[in-house]
Amino acid sequence: MPTLLHLDSSPRRGSVSRRLSGEFAEAWRKAHPDGTHVHRDLAADPVPHVDHAQIEVMHRLETEGVRDLAVAREAGKSAEEKASWAVTWPLVEELLAADTILLGVPMYNFSVPSTFKAWFDRVLIAPLIVDPATGEGPLSGKKVVVASARGGAYGPGTPRQDSDHQEPYLKSALAMVGLAADLTFLHAELTKSAHVPRLAGFKELAATSYETALDGARTQGGA
């Protein structure tokens, strides 16, 4: 039975990234009526930031070279470590169970929201990192789609393309855990043209960008 893990990280209800991820999810559910849709709202229910206890566990896994997930599941030793690991492990299991991963990630200050970063820092554990010898890991083979909203234009050839630390970060971060081989970005750009006077002249471009991303979400979701 196929499973979609759907994460949203924008704190704005009805945000562009939420609309795009919602369209993808709706198309996916129609295409997979027997599937499981798991939705995690990282803004409404934030994942706690990595703490001292989790770092201790992660360092120990790295030092001991642990790649066995069954061993890693029981890696917390002290009460503090076990409590922190109990926050992390369900997030890891959600990733492992998913066939498709949908990330609603707006650009905030040229990068990603801290709510998304907190989630990713939790799940980036040693056993999920790809094996350098094979380039494969437990998450390899999954489809990943990023539903993205950006206030300005940051695509190739734009004046601010060098300020895009969202897509390059996500590509590098997801590659560490084998999630970049089948990775699609659906960018809706110039979203601030709707309310920032100096960007008002770009409303038509913004509408075109949004419709392109929306079509992509429906197509990708229904695939």
PDB file of N, CA and C in Angstrom, residues 100-186:
ATOM      1  N   THR A 100       6.528   8.235  -1.161  1.00  0.00           N
ATOM      2  CA  THR A 100       6.651   9.576  -1.711  1.00  0.00           C
ATOM      3  C   THR A 100       6.704  10.572  -0.564  1.00  0.00           C
ATOM      4  N   ILE A 101       7.599  11.549  -0.678  1.00  0.00           N
ATOM      5  CA  ILE A 101       7.765  12.559   0.367  1.00  0.00           C
ATOM      6  C   ILE A 101       7.487  13.925  -0.257  1.00  0.00           C
ATOM      7  N   LEU A 102       6.532  14.623   0.309  1.00  0.00           N
ATOM      8  CA  LEU A 102       6.100  15.941  -0.189  1.00  0.00           C
ATOM      9  C   LEU A 102       6.472  16.989   0.845  1.00  0.00           C
ATOM     10  N   LEU A 103       7.300  17.946   0.433  1.00  0.00           N
ATOM     11  CA  LEU A 103       7.802  18.964   1.353  1.00  0.00           C
ATOM     12  C   LEU A 103       7.271  20.336   0.959  1.00  0.00           C
ATOM     13  N   GLY A 104       6.408  20.905   1.768  1.00  0.00           N
ATOM     14  CA  GLY A 104       5.950  22.270   1.561  1.00  0.00           C
ATOM     15  C   GLY A 104       6.913  23.208   2.252  1.00  0.00           C
ATOM     16  N   VAL A 105       7.768  23.862   1.463  1.00  0.00           N
ATOM     17  CA  VAL A 105       8.879  24.636   2.033  1.00  0.00           C
ATOM     18  C   VAL A 105       8.981  26.004   1.350  1.00  0.00           C
ATOM     19  N   PRO A 106       8.488  27.070   1.973  1.00  0.00           N
ATOM     20  CA  PRO A 106       8.689  28.404   1.409  1.00  0.00           C
ATOM     21  C   PRO A 106      10.123  28.875   1.635  1.00  0.00           C
ATOM     22  N   MET A 107      10.538  29.853   0.851  1.00  0.00           N
ATOM     23  CA  MET A 107      11.840  30.474   1.091  1.00  0.00           C
ATOM     24  C   MET A 107      11.668  31.564   2.140  1.00  0.00           C
ATOM     25  N   TYR A 108      12.440  31.457   3.209  1.00  0.00           N
ATOM     26  CA  TYR A 108      12.465  32.494   4.240  1.00  0.00           C
ATOM     27  C   TYR A 108      13.872  33.054   4.329  1.00  0.00           C
ATOM     28  N   ASN A 109      14.014  34.343   4.043  1.00  0.00           N
ATOM     29  CA  ASN A 109      15.321  34.988   4.143  1.00  0.00           C
ATOM     30  C   ASN A 109      16.400  34.207   3.398  1.00  0.00           C
ATOM     31  N   PHE A 110      16.057  33.830   2.167  1.00  0.00           N
ATOM     32  CA  PHE A 110      16.948  33.147   1.228  1.00  0.00           C
ATOM     33  C   PHE A 110      17.158  31.666   1.536  1.00  0.00           C
ATOM     34  N   SER A 111      16.551  31.130   2.595  1.00  0.00           N
ATOM     35  CA  SER A 111      16.764  29.736   2.947  1.00  0.00           C
ATOM     36  C   SER A 111      15.433  29.085   3.297  1.00  0.00           C
ATOM     37  N   VAL A 112      15.433  28.172   4.272  1.00  0.00           N
ATOM     38  CA  VAL A 112      14.220  27.423   4.631  1.00  0.00           C
ATOM     39  C   VAL A 112      13.730  27.850   6.012  1.00  0.00           C
ATOM     40  N   PRO A 113      12.459  27.645   6.327  1.00  0.00           N
ATOM     41  CA  PRO A 113      11.955  27.976   7.663  1.00  0.00           C
ATOM     42  C   PRO A 113      12.663  27.139   8.736  1.00  0.00           C
ATOM     43  N   SER A 114      12.822  27.725   9.910  1.00  0.00           N
ATOM     44  CA  SER A 114      13.485  27.008  11.002  1.00  0.00           C
ATOM     45  C   SER A 114      12.701  25.773  11.410  1.00  0.00           C
ATOM     46  N   THR A 115      11.378  25.773  11.191  1.00  0.00           N
ATOM     47  CA  THR A 115      10.580  24.600  11.542  1.00  0.00           C
ATOM     48  C   THR A 115      10.972  23.395  10.692  1.00  0.00           C
ATOM     49  N   PHE A 116      11.250  23.647   9.415  1.00  0.00           N
ATOM     50  CA  PHE A 116      11.707  22.548   8.554  1.00  0.00           C
ATOM     51  C   PHE A 116      13.098  22.092   8.974  1.00  0.00           C
ATOM     52  N   LYS A 117      13.967  23.040   9.245  1.00  0.00           N
ATOM     53  CA  LYS A 117      15.344  22.704   9.626  1.00  0.00           C
ATOM     54  C   LYS A 117      15.361  21.888  10.912  1.00  0.00           C
ATOM     55  N   ALA A 118      14.496  22.218  11.869  1.00  0.00           N
ATOM     56  CA  ALA A 118      14.429  21.467  13.117  1.00  0.00           C
ATOM     57  C   ALA A 118      14.038  20.018  12.856  1.00  0.00           C
ATOM     58  N   TRP A 119      13.069  19.829  11.952  1.00  0.00           N
ATOM     59  CA  TRP A 119      12.663  18.462  11.594  1.00  0.00           C
ATOM     60  C   TRP A 119      13.814  17.711  10.944  1.00  0.00           C
ATOM     61  N   PHE A 120      14.477  18.358   9.972  1.00  0.00           N
ATOM     62  CA  PHE A 120      15.535  17.655   9.252  1.00  0.00           C
ATOM     63  C   PHE A 120      16.715  17.331  10.165  1.00  0.00           C
ATOM     64  N   ASP A 121      17.052  18.243  11.063  1.00  0.00           N
ATOM     65  CA  ASP A 121      18.153  17.975  11.987  1.00  0.00           C
ATOM     66  C   ASP A 121      17.851  16.784  12.874  1.00  0.00           C
ATOM     67  N   ARG A 122      16.580  16.561  13.168  1.00  0.00           N
ATOM     68  CA  ARG A 122      16.188  15.402  13.975  1.00  0.00           C
ATOM     69  C   ARG A 122      16.372  14.091  13.212  1.00  0.00           C
ATOM     70  N   VAL A 123      15.996  14.078  11.940  1.00  0.00           N
ATOM     71  CA  VAL A 123      15.978  12.810  11.205  1.00  0.00           C
ATOM     72  C   VAL A 123      17.309  12.476  10.544  1.00  0.00           C
ATOM     73  N   LEU A 124      18.216  13.439  10.467  1.00  0.00           N
ATOM     74  CA  LEU A 124      19.505  13.143   9.831  1.00  0.00           C
ATOM     75  C   LEU A 124      20.395  12.399  10.832  1.00  0.00           C
ATOM     76  N   ILE A 125      20.164  11.092  10.910  1.00  0.00           N
ATOM     77  CA  ILE A 125      20.943  10.255  11.821  1.00  0.00           C
ATOM     78  C   ILE A 125      21.853   9.345  10.995  1.00  0.00           C
ATOM     79  N   ALA A 126      22.914   8.883  11.625  1.00  0.00           N
ATOM     80  CA  ALA A 126      23.955   8.135  10.916  1.00  0.00           C
ATOM     81  C   ALA A 126      23.435   6.963  10.076  1.00  0.00           C
ATOM     82  N   PRO A 127      22.539   6.111  10.579  1.00  0.00           N
ATOM     83  CA  PRO A 127      22.112   4.964   9.769  1.00  0.00           C
ATOM     84  C   PRO A 127      21.339   5.345   8.505  1.00  0.00           C
ATOM     85  N   LEU A 128      20.826   6.564   8.414  1.00  0.00           N
ATOM     86  CA  LEU A 128      20.102   6.985   7.213  1.00  0.00           C
ATOM     87  C   LEU A 128      21.010   7.611   6.161  1.00  0.00           C
ATOM     88  N   ILE A 129      22.223   7.999   6.547  1.00  0.00           N
ATOM     89  CA  ILE A 129      23.161   8.601   5.599  1.00  0.00           C
ATOM     90  C   ILE A 129      23.621   7.542   4.604  1.00  0.00           C
ATOM     91  N   VAL A 130      23.716   7.914   3.343  1.00  0.00           N
ATOM     92  CA  VAL A 130      24.081   6.943   2.309  1.00  0.00           C
ATOM     93  C   VAL A 130      25.472   6.371   2.570  1.00  0.00           C
ATOM     94  N   ASP A 131      25.640   5.132   2.207  1.00  0.00           N
ATOM     95  CA  ASP A 131      26.923   4.441   2.334  1.00  0.00           C
ATOM     96  C   ASP A 131      27.866   5.005   1.263  1.00  0.00           C
ATOM     97  N   PRO A 132      29.008   5.553   1.666  1.00  0.00           N
ATOM     98  CA  PRO A 132      29.939   6.131   0.679  1.00  0.00           C
ATOM     99  C   PRO A 132      30.377   5.123  -0.375  1.00  0.00           C
ATOM    100  N   ALA A 133      30.416   3.849  -0.003  1.00  0.00           N
ATOM    101  CA  ALA A 133      30.897   2.828  -0.939  1.00  0.00           C
ATOM    102  C   ALA A 133      29.873   2.514  -2.029  1.00  0.00           C
ATOM    103  N   THR A 134      28.596   2.614  -1.685  1.00  0.00           N
ATOM    104  CA  THR A 134      27.544   2.232  -2.647  1.00  0.00           C
ATOM    105  C   THR A 134      26.698   3.408  -3.111  1.00  0.00           C
ATOM    106  N   GLY A 135      26.719   4.511  -2.336  1.00  0.00           N
ATOM    107  CA  GLY A 135      25.860   5.643  -2.656  1.00  0.00           C
ATOM    108  C   GLY A 135      24.399   5.389  -2.345  1.00  0.00           C
ATOM    109  N   GLU A 136      24.109   4.294  -1.646  1.00  0.00           N
ATOM    110  CA  GLU A 136      22.748   3.921  -1.309  1.00  0.00           C
ATOM    111  C   GLU A 136      22.527   3.978   0.199  1.00  0.00           C
ATOM    112  N   GLY A 137      21.262   4.131   0.587  1.00  0.00           N
ATOM    113  CA  GLY A 137      20.902   4.142   1.999  1.00  0.00           C
ATOM    114  C   GLY A 137      19.476   3.659   2.163  1.00  0.00           C
ATOM    115  N   PRO A 138      18.989   3.580   3.384  1.00  0.00           N
ATOM    116  CA  PRO A 138      17.636   3.077   3.642  1.00  0.00           C
ATOM    117  C   PRO A 138      16.524   3.879   2.969  1.00  0.00           C
ATOM    118  N   LEU A 139      16.789   5.140   2.645  1.00  0.00           N
ATOM    119  CA  LEU A 139      15.758   5.983   2.040  1.00  0.00           C
ATOM    120  C   LEU A 139      15.882   6.075   0.524  1.00  0.00           C
ATOM    121  N   SER A 140      16.872   5.441  -0.041  1.00  0.00           N
ATOM    122  CA  SER A 140      17.088   5.517  -1.492  1.00  0.00           C
ATOM    123  C   SER A 140      15.880   4.958  -2.241  1.00  0.00           C
ATOM    124  N   GLY A 141      15.567   5.579  -3.373  1.00  0.00           N
ATOM    125  CA  GLY A 141      14.482   5.103  -4.214  1.00  0.00           C
ATOM    126  C   GLY A 141      13.153   5.794  -3.989  1.00  0.00           C
ATOM    127  N   LYS A 142      13.070   6.648  -2.984  1.00  0.00           N
ATOM    128  CA  LYS A 142      11.819   7.349  -2.720  1.00  0.00           C
ATOM    129  C   LYS A 142      11.715   8.590  -3.598  1.00  0.00           C
ATOM    130  N   LYS A 143      10.482   8.935  -3.946  1.00  0.00           N
ATOM    131  CA  LYS A 143      10.221  10.138  -4.723  1.00  0.00           C
ATOM    132  C   LYS A 143      10.044  11.311  -3.772  1.00  0.00           C
ATOM    133  N   VAL A 144      10.677  12.448  -4.086  1.00  0.00           N
ATOM    134  CA  VAL A 144      10.579  13.643  -3.249  1.00  0.00           C
ATOM    135  C   VAL A 144      10.147  14.824  -4.116  1.00  0.00           C
ATOM    136  N   VAL A 145       9.151  15.545  -3.644  1.00  0.00           N
ATOM    137  CA  VAL A 145       8.675  16.743  -4.333  1.00  0.00           C
ATOM    138  C   VAL A 145       8.675  17.900  -3.346  1.00  0.00           C
ATOM    139  N   VAL A 146       9.256  19.019  -3.737  1.00  0.00           N
ATOM    140  CA  VAL A 146       9.297  20.221  -2.911  1.00  0.00           C
ATOM    141  C   VAL A 146       8.341  21.252  -3.487  1.00  0.00           C
ATOM    142  N   ALA A 147       7.309  21.584  -2.721  1.00  0.00           N
ATOM    143  CA  ALA A 147       6.370  22.640  -3.112  1.00  0.00           C
ATOM    144  C   ALA A 147       6.858  23.932  -2.481  1.00  0.00           C
ATOM    145  N   SER A 148       7.340  24.829  -3.307  1.00  0.00           N
ATOM    146  CA  SER A 148       8.079  25.994  -2.825  1.00  0.00           C
ATOM    147  C   SER A 148       7.427  27.305  -3.246  1.00  0.00           C
ATOM    148  N   ALA A 149       7.484  28.283  -2.349  1.00  0.00           N
ATOM    149  CA  ALA A 149       7.030  29.640  -2.657  1.00  0.00           C
ATOM    150  C   ALA A 149       8.164  30.606  -2.347  1.00  0.00           C
ATOM    151  N   ARG A 150       8.434  31.516  -3.263  1.00  0.00           N
ATOM    152  CA  ARG A 150       9.512  32.487  -3.077  1.00  0.00           C
ATOM    153  C   ARG A 150       8.978  33.883  -3.395  1.00  0.00           C
ATOM    154  N   GLY A 151       9.264  34.829  -2.515  1.00  0.00           N
ATOM    155  CA  GLY A 151       8.745  36.186  -2.672  1.00  0.00           C
ATOM    156  C   GLY A 151       9.255  36.901  -3.894  1.00  0.00           C
ATOM    157  N   GLY A 152      10.502  36.590  -4.282  1.00  0.00           N
ATOM    158  CA  GLY A 152      11.104  37.193  -5.469  1.00  0.00           C
ATOM    159  C   GLY A 152      11.385  36.144  -6.524  1.00  0.00           C
ATOM    160  N   ALA A 153      12.269  36.488  -7.462  1.00  0.00           N
ATOM    161  CA  ALA A 153      12.663  35.566  -8.525  1.00  0.00           C
ATOM    162  C   ALA A 153      14.115  35.162  -8.308  1.00  0.00           C
ATOM    163  N   TYR A 154      14.353  33.861  -8.224  1.00  0.00           N
ATOM    164  CA  TYR A 154      15.705  33.377  -7.915  1.00  0.00           C
ATOM    165  C   TYR A 154      16.180  32.303  -8.884  1.00  0.00           C
ATOM    166  N   GLY A 155      15.467  32.098  -9.971  1.00  0.00           N
ATOM    167  CA  GLY A 155      15.844  31.073 -10.925  1.00  0.00           C
ATOM    168  C   GLY A 155      17.083  31.435 -11.715  1.00  0.00           C
ATOM    169  N   PRO A 156      17.621  30.485 -12.481  1.00  0.00           N
ATOM    170  CA  PRO A 156      18.811  30.734 -13.301  1.00  0.00           C
ATOM    171  C   PRO A 156      18.605  31.928 -14.230  1.00  0.00           C
ATOM    172  N   GLY A 157      19.592  32.812 -14.242  1.00  0.00           N
ATOM    173  CA  GLY A 157      19.534  33.976 -15.108  1.00  0.00           C
ATOM    174  C   GLY A 157      18.923  35.205 -14.482  1.00  0.00           C
ATOM    175  N   THR A 158      18.338  35.054 -13.294  1.00  0.00           N
ATOM    176  CA  THR A 158      17.763  36.216 -12.608  1.00  0.00           C
ATOM    177  C   THR A 158      18.867  36.938 -11.827  1.00  0.00           C
ATOM    178  N   PRO A 159      18.682  38.225 -11.559  1.00  0.00           N
ATOM    179  CA  PRO A 159      19.711  38.977 -10.844  1.00  0.00           C
ATOM    180  C   PRO A 159      20.022  38.427  -9.450  1.00  0.00           C
ATOM    181  N   ARG A 160      19.069  37.732  -8.836  1.00  0.00           N
ATOM    182  CA  ARG A 160      19.262  37.268  -7.458  1.00  0.00           C
ATOM    183  C   ARG A 160      19.465  35.757  -7.371  1.00  0.00           C
ATOM    184  N   GLN A 161      19.854  35.139  -8.453  1.00  0.00           N
ATOM    185  CA  GLN A 161      20.010  33.694  -8.407  1.00  0.00           C
ATOM    186  C   GLN A 161      21.074  33.261  -7.400  1.00  0.00           C
ATOM    187  N   ASP A 162      22.093  34.082  -7.164  1.00  0.00           N
ATOM    188  CA  ASP A 162      23.141  33.730  -6.201  1.00  0.00           C
ATOM    189  C   ASP A 162      22.662  33.825  -4.758  1.00  0.00           C
ATOM    190  N   SER A 163      21.478  34.416  -4.546  1.00  0.00           N
ATOM    191  CA  SER A 163      20.937  34.520  -3.191  1.00  0.00           C
ATOM    192  C   SER A 163      20.024  33.341  -2.841  1.00  0.00           C
ATOM    193  N   ASP A 164      19.885  32.414  -3.771  1.00  0.00           N
ATOM    194  CA  ASP A 164      19.052  31.244  -3.516  1.00  0.00           C
ATOM    195  C   ASP A 164      19.833  30.230  -2.689  1.00  0.00           C
ATOM    196  N   HIS A 165      19.544  30.195  -1.385  1.00  0.00           N
ATOM    197  CA  HIS A 165      20.155  29.196  -0.505  1.00  0.00           C
ATOM    198  C   HIS A 165      19.106  28.186  -0.038  1.00  0.00           C
ATOM    199  N   GLN A 166      17.984  28.186  -0.741  1.00  0.00           N
ATOM    200  CA  GLN A 166      16.905  27.238  -0.443  1.00  0.00           C
ATOM    201  C   GLN A 166      17.087  25.950  -1.250  1.00  0.00           C
ATOM    202  N   GLU A 167      17.007  26.073  -2.581  1.00  0.00           N
ATOM    203  CA  GLU A 167      17.130  24.867  -3.409  1.00  0.00           C
ATOM    204  C   GLU A 167      18.490  24.191  -3.267  1.00  0.00           C
ATOM    205  N   PRO A 168      19.618  24.931  -3.325  1.00  0.00           N
ATOM    206  CA  PRO A 168      20.910  24.260  -3.170  1.00  0.00           C
ATOM    207  C   PRO A 168      21.044  23.559  -1.814  1.00  0.00           C
ATOM    208  N   TYR A 169      20.543  24.201  -0.760  1.00  0.00           N
ATOM    209  CA  TYR A 169      20.599  23.558   0.564  1.00  0.00           C
ATOM    210  C   TYR A 169      19.812  22.258   0.558  1.00  0.00           C
ATOM    211  N   LEU A 170      18.594  22.307   0.048  1.00  0.00           N
ATOM    212  CA  LEU A 170      17.751  21.114   0.062  1.00  0.00           C
ATOM    213  C   LEU A 170      18.360  19.996  -0.782  1.00  0.00           C
ATOM    214  N   LYS A 171      18.927  20.336  -1.913  1.00  0.00           N
ATOM    215  CA  LYS A 171      19.570  19.318  -2.743  1.00  0.00           C
ATOM    216  C   LYS A 171      20.712  18.633  -1.986  1.00  0.00           C
ATOM    217  N   SER A 172      21.550  19.441  -1.338  1.00  0.00           N
ATOM    218  CA  SER A 172      22.693  18.878  -0.614  1.00  0.00           C
ATOM    219  C   SER A 172      22.243  18.079   0.607  1.00  0.00           C
ATOM    220  N   ALA A 173      21.299  18.654   1.362  1.00  0.00           N
ATOM    221  CA  ALA A 173      20.837  17.993   2.587  1.00  0.00           C
ATOM    222  C   ALA A 173      20.137  16.679   2.268  1.00  0.00           C
ATOM    223  N   LEU A 174      19.236  16.697   1.299  1.00  0.00           N
ATOM    224  CA  LEU A 174      18.504  15.485   0.954  1.00  0.00           C
ATOM    225  C   LEU A 174      19.416  14.425   0.332  1.00  0.00           C
ATOM    226  N   ALA A 175      20.445  14.865  -0.393  1.00  0.00           N
ATOM    227  CA  ALA A 175      21.388  13.909  -0.990  1.00  0.00           C
ATOM    228  C   ALA A 175      22.108  13.103   0.086  1.00  0.00           C
ATOM    229  N   MET A 176      22.333  13.696   1.236  1.00  0.00           N
ATOM    230  CA  MET A 176      23.032  12.991   2.321  1.00  0.00           C
ATOM    231  C   MET A 176      22.294  11.730   2.739  1.00  0.00           C
ATOM    232  N   VAL A 177      20.966  11.756   2.614  1.00  0.00           N
ATOM    233  CA  VAL A 177      20.179  10.594   3.036  1.00  0.00           C
ATOM    234  C   VAL A 177      19.523   9.897   1.833  1.00  0.00           C
ATOM    235  N   GLY A 178      20.073  10.083   0.656  1.00  0.00           N
ATOM    236  CA  GLY A 178      19.623   9.355  -0.515  1.00  0.00           C
ATOM    237  C   GLY A 178      18.303   9.805  -1.088  1.00  0.00           C
ATOM    238  N   LEU A 179      17.913  11.052  -0.842  1.00  0.00           N
ATOM    239  CA  LEU A 179      16.614  11.524  -1.299  1.00  0.00           C
ATOM    240  C   LEU A 179      16.706  12.562  -2.420  1.00  0.00           C
ATOM    241  N   ALA A 180      17.816  12.570  -3.135  1.00  0.00           N
ATOM    242  CA  ALA A 180      17.972  13.558  -4.209  1.00  0.00           C
ATOM    243  C   ALA A 180      17.964  12.941  -5.595  1.00  0.00           C
ATOM    244  N   ALA A 181      17.875  11.631  -5.690  1.00  0.00           N
ATOM    245  CA  ALA A 181      17.911  10.984  -7.005  1.00  0.00           C
ATOM    246  C   ALA A 181      16.628  11.231  -7.783  1.00  0.00           C
ATOM    247  N   ASP A 182      15.502  11.275  -7.095  1.00  0.00           N
ATOM    248  CA  ASP A 182      14.200  11.534  -7.727  1.00  0.00           C
ATOM    249  C   ASP A 182      13.582  12.727  -7.009  1.00  0.00           C
ATOM    250  N   LEU A 183      14.131  13.905  -7.281  1.00  0.00           N
ATOM    251  CA  LEU A 183      13.778  15.131  -6.560  1.00  0.00           C
ATOM    252  C   LEU A 183      13.253  16.178  -7.538  1.00  0.00           C
ATOM    253  N   THR A 184      12.048  16.682  -7.261  1.00  0.00           N
ATOM    254  CA  THR A 184      11.420  17.686  -8.123  1.00  0.00           C
ATOM    255  C   THR A 184      11.087  18.930  -7.320  1.00  0.00           C
ATOM    256  N   PHE A 185      11.414  20.090  -7.857  1.00  0.00           N
ATOM    257  CA  PHE A 185      11.073  21.371  -7.236  1.00  0.00           C
ATOM    258  C   PHE A 185       9.943  22.022  -8.019  1.00  0.00           C
ATOM    259  N   LEU A 186       8.915  22.442  -7.316  1.00  0.00           N
ATOM    260  CA  LEU A 186       7.812  23.195  -7.905  1.00  0.00           C
ATOM    261  C   LEU A 186       7.839  24.589  -7.293  1.00  0.00           C
TER     262      LEU A 186
END
